[in-house]
PDB file of C-alpha atoms in Angstrom:
ATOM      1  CA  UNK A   1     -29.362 168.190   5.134  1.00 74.00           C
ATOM      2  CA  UNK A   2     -30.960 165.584   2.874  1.00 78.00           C
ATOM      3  CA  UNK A   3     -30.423 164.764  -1.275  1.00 72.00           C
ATOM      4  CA  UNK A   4     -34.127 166.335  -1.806  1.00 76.00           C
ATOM      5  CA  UNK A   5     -33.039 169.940   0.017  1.00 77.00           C
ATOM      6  CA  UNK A   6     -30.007 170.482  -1.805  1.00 79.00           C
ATOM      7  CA  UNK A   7     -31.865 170.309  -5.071  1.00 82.00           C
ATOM      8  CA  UNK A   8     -33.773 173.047  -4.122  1.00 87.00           C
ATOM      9  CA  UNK A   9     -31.007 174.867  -2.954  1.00 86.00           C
ATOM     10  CA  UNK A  10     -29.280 174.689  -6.496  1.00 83.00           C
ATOM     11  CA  UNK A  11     -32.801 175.345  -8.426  1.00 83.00           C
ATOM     12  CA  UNK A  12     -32.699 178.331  -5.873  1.00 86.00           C
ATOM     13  CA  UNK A  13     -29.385 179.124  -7.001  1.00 85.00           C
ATOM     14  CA  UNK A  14     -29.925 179.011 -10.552  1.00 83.00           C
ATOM     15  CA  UNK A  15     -32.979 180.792 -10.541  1.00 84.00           C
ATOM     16  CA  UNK A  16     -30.861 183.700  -8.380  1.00 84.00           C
ATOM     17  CA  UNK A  17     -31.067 183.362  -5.038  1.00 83.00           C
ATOM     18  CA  UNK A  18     -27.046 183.350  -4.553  1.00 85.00           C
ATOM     19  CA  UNK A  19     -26.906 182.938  -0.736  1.00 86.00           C
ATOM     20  CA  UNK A  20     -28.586 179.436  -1.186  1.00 84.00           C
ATOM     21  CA  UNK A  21     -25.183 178.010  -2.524  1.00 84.00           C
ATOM     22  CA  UNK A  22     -23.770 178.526   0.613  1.00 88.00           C
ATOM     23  CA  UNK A  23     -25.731 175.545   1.550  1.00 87.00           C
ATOM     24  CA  UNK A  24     -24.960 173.236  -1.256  1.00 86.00           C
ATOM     25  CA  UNK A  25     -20.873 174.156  -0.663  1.00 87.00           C
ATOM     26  CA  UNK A  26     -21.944 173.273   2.765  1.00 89.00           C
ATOM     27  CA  UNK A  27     -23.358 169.906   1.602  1.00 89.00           C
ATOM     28  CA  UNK A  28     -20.519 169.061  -0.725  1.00 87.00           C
ATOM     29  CA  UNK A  29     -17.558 170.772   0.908  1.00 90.00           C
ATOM     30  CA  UNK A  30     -16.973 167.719   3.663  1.00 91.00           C
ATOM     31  CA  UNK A  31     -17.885 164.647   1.040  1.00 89.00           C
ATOM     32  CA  UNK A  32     -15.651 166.182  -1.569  1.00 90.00           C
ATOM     33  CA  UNK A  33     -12.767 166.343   0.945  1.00 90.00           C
ATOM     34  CA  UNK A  34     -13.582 162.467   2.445  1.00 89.00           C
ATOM     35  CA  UNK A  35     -12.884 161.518  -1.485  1.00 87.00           C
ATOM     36  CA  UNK A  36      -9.702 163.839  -1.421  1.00 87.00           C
ATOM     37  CA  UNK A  37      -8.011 162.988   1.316  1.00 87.00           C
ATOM     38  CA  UNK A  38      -8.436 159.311   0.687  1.00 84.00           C
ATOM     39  CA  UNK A  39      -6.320 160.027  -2.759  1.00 81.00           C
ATOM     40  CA  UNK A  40      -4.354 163.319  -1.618  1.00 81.00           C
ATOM     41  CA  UNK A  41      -2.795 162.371   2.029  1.00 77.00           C
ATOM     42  CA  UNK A  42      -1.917 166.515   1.997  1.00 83.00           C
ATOM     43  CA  UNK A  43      -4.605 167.827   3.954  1.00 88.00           C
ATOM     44  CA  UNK A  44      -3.809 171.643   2.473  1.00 88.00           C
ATOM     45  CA  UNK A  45      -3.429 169.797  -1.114  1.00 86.00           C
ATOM     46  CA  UNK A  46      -6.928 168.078  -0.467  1.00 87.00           C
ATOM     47  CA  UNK A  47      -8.653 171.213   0.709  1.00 91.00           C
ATOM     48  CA  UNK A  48      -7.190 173.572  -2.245  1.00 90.00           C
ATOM     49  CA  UNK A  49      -8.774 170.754  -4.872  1.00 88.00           C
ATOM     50  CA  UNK A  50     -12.308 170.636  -3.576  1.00 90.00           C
ATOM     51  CA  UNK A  51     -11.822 174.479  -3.269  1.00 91.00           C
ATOM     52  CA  UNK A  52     -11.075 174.607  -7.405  1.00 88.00           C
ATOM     53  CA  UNK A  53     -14.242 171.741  -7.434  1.00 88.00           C
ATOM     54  CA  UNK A  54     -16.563 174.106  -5.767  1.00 86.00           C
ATOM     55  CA  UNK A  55     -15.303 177.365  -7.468  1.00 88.00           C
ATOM     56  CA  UNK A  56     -15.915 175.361 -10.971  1.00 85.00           C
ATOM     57  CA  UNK A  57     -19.083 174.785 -10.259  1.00 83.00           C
ATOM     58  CA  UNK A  58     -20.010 178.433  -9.493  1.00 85.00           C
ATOM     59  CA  UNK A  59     -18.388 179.681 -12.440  1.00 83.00           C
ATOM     60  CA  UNK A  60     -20.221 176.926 -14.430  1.00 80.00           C
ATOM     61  CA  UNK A  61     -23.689 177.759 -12.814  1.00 80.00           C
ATOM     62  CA  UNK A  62     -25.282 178.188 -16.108  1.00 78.00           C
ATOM     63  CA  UNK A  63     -24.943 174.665 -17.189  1.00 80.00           C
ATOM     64  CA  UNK A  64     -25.907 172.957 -13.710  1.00 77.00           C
ATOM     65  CA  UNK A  65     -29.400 172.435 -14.863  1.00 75.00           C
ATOM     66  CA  UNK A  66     -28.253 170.494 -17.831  1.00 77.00           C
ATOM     67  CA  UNK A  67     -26.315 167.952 -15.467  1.00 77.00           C
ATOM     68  CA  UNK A  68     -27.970 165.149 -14.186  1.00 73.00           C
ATOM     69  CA  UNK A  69     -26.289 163.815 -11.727  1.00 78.00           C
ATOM     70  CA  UNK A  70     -24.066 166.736 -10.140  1.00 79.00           C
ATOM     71  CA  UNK A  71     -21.976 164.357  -7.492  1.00 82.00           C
ATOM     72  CA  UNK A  72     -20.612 162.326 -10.133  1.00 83.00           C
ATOM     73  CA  UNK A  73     -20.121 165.584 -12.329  1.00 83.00           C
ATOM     74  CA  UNK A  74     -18.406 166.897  -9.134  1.00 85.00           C
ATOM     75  CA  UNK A  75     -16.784 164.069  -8.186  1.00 84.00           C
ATOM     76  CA  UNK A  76     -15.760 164.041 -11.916  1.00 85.00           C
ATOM     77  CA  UNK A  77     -14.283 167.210 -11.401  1.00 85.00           C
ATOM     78  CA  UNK A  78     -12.783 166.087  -8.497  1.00 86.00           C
ATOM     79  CA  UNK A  79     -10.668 163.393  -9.940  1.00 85.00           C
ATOM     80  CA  UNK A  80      -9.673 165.468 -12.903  1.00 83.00           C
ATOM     81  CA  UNK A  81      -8.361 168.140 -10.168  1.00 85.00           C
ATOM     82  CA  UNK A  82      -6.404 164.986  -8.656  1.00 82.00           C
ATOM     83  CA  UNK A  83      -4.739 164.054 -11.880  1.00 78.00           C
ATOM     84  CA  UNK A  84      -3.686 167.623 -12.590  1.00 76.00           C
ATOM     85  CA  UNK A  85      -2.141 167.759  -9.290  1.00 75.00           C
ATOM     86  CA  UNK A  86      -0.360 164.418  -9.919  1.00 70.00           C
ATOM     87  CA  UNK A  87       1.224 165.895 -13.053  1.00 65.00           C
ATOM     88  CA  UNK A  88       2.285 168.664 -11.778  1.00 66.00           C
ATOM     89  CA  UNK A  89       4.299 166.582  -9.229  1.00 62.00           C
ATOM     90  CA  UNK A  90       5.952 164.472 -11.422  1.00 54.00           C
ATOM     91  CA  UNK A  91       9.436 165.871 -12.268  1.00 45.00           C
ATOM     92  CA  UNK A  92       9.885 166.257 -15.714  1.00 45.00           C
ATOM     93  CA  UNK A  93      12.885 164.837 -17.516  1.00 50.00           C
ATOM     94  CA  UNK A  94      14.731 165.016 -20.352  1.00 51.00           C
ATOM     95  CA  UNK A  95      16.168 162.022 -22.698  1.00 56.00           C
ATOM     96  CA  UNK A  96      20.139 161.556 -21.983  1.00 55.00           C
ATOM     97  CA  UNK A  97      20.940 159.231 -25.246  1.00 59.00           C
ATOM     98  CA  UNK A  98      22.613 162.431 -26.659  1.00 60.00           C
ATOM     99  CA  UNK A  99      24.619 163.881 -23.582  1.00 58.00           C
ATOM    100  CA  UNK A 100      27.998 162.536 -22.819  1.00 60.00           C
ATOM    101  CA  UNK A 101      28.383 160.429 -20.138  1.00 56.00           C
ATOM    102  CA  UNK A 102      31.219 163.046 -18.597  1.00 56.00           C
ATOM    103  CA  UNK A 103      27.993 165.493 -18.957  1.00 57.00           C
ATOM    104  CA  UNK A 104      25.623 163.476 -16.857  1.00 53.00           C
ATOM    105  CA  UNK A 105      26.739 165.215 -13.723  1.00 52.00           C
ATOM    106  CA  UNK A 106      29.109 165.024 -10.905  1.00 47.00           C
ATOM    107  CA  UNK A 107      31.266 162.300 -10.624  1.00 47.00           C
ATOM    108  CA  UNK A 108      31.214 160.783  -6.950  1.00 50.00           C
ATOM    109  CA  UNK A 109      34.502 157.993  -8.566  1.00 48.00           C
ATOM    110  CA  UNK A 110      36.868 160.158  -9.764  1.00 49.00           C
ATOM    111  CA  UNK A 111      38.870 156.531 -10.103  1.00 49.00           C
ATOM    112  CA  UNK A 112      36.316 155.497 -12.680  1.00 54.00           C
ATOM    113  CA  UNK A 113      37.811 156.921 -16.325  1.00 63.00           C
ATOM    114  CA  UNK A 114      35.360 156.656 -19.570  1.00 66.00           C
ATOM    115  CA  UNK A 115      37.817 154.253 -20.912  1.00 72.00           C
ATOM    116  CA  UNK A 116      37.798 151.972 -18.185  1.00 75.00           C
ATOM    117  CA  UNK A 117      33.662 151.661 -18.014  1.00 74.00           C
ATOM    118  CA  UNK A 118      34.052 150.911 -21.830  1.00 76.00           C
ATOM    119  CA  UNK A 119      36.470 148.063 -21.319  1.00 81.00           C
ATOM    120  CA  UNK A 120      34.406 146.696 -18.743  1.00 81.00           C
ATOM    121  CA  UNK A 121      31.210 146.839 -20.345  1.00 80.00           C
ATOM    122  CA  UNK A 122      32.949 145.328 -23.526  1.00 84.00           C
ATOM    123  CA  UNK A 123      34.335 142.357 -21.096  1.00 86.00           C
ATOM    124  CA  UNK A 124      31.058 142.409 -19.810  1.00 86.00           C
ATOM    125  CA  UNK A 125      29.397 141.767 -23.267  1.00 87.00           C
ATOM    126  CA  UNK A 126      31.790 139.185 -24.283  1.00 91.00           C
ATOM    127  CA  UNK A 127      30.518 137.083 -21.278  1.00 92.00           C
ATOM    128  CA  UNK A 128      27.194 136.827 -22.711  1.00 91.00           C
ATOM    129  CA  UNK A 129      26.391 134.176 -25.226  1.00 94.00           C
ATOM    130  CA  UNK A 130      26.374 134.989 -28.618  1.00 94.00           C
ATOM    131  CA  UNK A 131      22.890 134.804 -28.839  1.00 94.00           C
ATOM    132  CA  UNK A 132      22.639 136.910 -25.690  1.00 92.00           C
ATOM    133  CA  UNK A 133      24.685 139.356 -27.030  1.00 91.00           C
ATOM    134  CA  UNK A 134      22.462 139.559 -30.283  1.00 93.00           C
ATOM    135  CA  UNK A 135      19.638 140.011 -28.962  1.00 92.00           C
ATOM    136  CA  UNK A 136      20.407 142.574 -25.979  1.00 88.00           C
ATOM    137  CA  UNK A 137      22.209 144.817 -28.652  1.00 86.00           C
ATOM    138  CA  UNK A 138      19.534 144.501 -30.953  1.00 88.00           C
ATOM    139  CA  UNK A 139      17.709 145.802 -27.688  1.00 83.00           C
ATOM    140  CA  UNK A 140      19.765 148.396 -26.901  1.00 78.00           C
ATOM    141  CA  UNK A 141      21.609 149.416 -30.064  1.00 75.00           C
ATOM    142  CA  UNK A 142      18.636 149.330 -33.172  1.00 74.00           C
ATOM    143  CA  UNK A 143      15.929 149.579 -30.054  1.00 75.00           C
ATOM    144  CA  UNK A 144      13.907 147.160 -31.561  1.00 81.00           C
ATOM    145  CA  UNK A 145      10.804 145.768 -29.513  1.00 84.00           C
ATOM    146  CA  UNK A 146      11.381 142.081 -28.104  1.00 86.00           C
ATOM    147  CA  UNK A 147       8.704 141.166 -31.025  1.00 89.00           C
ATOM    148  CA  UNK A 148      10.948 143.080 -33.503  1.00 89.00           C
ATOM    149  CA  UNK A 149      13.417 140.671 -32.445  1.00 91.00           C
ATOM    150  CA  UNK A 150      11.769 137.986 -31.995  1.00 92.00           C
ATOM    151  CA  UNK A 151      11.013 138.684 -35.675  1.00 93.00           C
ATOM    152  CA  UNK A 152      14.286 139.151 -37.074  1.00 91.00           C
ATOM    153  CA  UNK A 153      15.992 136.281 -35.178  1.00 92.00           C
ATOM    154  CA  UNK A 154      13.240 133.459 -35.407  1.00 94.00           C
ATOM    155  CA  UNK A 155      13.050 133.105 -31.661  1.00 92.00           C
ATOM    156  CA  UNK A 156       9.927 133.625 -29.520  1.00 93.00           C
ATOM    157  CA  UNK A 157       9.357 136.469 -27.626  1.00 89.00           C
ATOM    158  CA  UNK A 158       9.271 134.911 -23.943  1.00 91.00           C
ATOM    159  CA  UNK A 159      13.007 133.613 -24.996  1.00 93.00           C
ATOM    160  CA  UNK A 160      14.192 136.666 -26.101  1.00 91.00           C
ATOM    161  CA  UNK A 161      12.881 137.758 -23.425  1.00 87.00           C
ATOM    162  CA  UNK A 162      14.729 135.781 -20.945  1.00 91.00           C
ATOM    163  CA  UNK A 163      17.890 136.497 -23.131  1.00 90.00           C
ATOM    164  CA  UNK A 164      17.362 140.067 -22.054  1.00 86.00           C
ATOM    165  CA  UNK A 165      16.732 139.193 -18.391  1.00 86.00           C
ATOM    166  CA  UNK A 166      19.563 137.050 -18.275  1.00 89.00           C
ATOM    167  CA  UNK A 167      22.315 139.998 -20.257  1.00 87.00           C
ATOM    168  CA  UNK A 168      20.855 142.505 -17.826  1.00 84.00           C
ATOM    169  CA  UNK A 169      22.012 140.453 -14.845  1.00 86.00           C
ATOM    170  CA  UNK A 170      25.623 139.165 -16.229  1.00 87.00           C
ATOM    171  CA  UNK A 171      26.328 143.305 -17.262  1.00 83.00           C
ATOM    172  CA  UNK A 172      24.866 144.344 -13.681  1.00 81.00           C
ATOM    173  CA  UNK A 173      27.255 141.846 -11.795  1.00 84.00           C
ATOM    174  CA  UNK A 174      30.040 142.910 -14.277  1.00 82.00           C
ATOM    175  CA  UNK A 175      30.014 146.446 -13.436  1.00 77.00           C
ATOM    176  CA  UNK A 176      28.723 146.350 -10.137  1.00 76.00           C
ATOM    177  CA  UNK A 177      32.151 148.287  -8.855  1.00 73.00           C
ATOM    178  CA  UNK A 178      30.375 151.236 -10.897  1.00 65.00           C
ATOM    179  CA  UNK A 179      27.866 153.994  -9.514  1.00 63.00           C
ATOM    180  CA  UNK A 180      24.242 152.393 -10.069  1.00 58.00           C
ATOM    181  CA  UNK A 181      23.537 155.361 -12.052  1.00 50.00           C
ATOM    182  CA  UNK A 182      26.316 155.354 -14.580  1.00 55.00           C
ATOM    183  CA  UNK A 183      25.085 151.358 -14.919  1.00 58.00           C
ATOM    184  CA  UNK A 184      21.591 152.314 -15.585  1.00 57.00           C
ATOM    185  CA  UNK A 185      22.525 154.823 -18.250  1.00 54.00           C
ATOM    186  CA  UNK A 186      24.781 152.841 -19.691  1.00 58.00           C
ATOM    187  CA  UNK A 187      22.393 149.721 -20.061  1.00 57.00           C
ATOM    188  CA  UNK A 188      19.292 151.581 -21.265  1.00 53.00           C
ATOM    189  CA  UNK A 189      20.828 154.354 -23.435  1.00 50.00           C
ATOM    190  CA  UNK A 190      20.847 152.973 -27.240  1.00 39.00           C
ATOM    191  CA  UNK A 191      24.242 155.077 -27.572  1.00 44.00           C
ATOM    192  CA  UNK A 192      26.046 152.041 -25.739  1.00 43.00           C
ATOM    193  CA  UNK A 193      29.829 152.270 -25.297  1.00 47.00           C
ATOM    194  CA  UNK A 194      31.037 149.930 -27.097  1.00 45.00           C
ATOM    195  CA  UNK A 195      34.650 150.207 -28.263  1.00 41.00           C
ATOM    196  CA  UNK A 196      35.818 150.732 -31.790  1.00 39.00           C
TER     197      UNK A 196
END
């Protein structure tokens, strides 16, 4: 089936004639999936999104003649079905600055007290250079942006920058006995523990 005989299957369509949009799902249905399927590697999440393509367009039959170009309005549709379907995968989450640290779960090192990570992370902190320790606080503790910082201390971004980098790394080998979790949490929550 050709470009020129689907168009008269949708003007047939429009003007009533609902058995001719059997042909132009027929048309669409395999070129629709193609596009899917290079996107969606789930064959049965492919099919069921060129399914809610086609069904759009025969609930929006009334506005067909006002598109122009329906395969990019359908592969339009398409991509917008893709996105939804991407959303809907990724697992939503929630911020953990204000849970406990005892709260964040199930601890696999019973060995590993509160006290003891803040100790190390305040041993870990004093290994950093003064500077380094200014700036990854200002980081973690006011959560100012490295231009904010860059700002307030006079220093240019692509070395506070690298003060960052370098912090991260000296913390990370410093509590490396520690679940990579509890590190993470600890080095990207602005509630740090630091000892008072």
């Amino acid at each position: 089936m050709t470009k020129e005989n689907v168009n008269v299957f949708i003007d047939a369509w429009i003007n009533g004639d609902e058995e001719s949009y059997t042909n132009i799902f027929d048309y669409y249905y395999p070129r629709l999936l193609s596009a899917a399927l290079n996107l969606v590697k789930n064959t049965d999440d492919a099919e069921e999104l060129v399914m809610n393509v086609l069904l759009k367009v025969w609930q929006l039959k009334n506005r067909i003649q006002d598109i122009r170009d329906l395969d990019t309005y359908l592969f339009g549709i398409l991509r917008q079905e893709i996105s939804g379907l991407s959303r809907k995968k990724i697992l939503l989450t929630e911020t953990i600055d204000g849970i406990p640290l005892q709260n964040l779960g199930s601890v696999d090192h019973p060995e590993f007290s509160l006290r003891d990570l803040q100790l190390q992370y305040q041993a870990a902190l004093n290994k950093l250079t003064p500077k380094q320790r200014e700036v990854f606080l200002l980081s973690r503790d006011e959560q100012m942006s490295q231009q904010e910082i860059a700002d307030h201390t006079g220093l240019s971004v692509n070395t506070i920058n690298n003060h960052i980098t370098s912090s991260l790394k000296i913390i990370r080998k410093e509590l490396q006995s520690y679940p990579d979790a509890v590190v993470v949490v600890l080095i990207t929550s602005s509630a740090a523990l630091l000892l008072s």
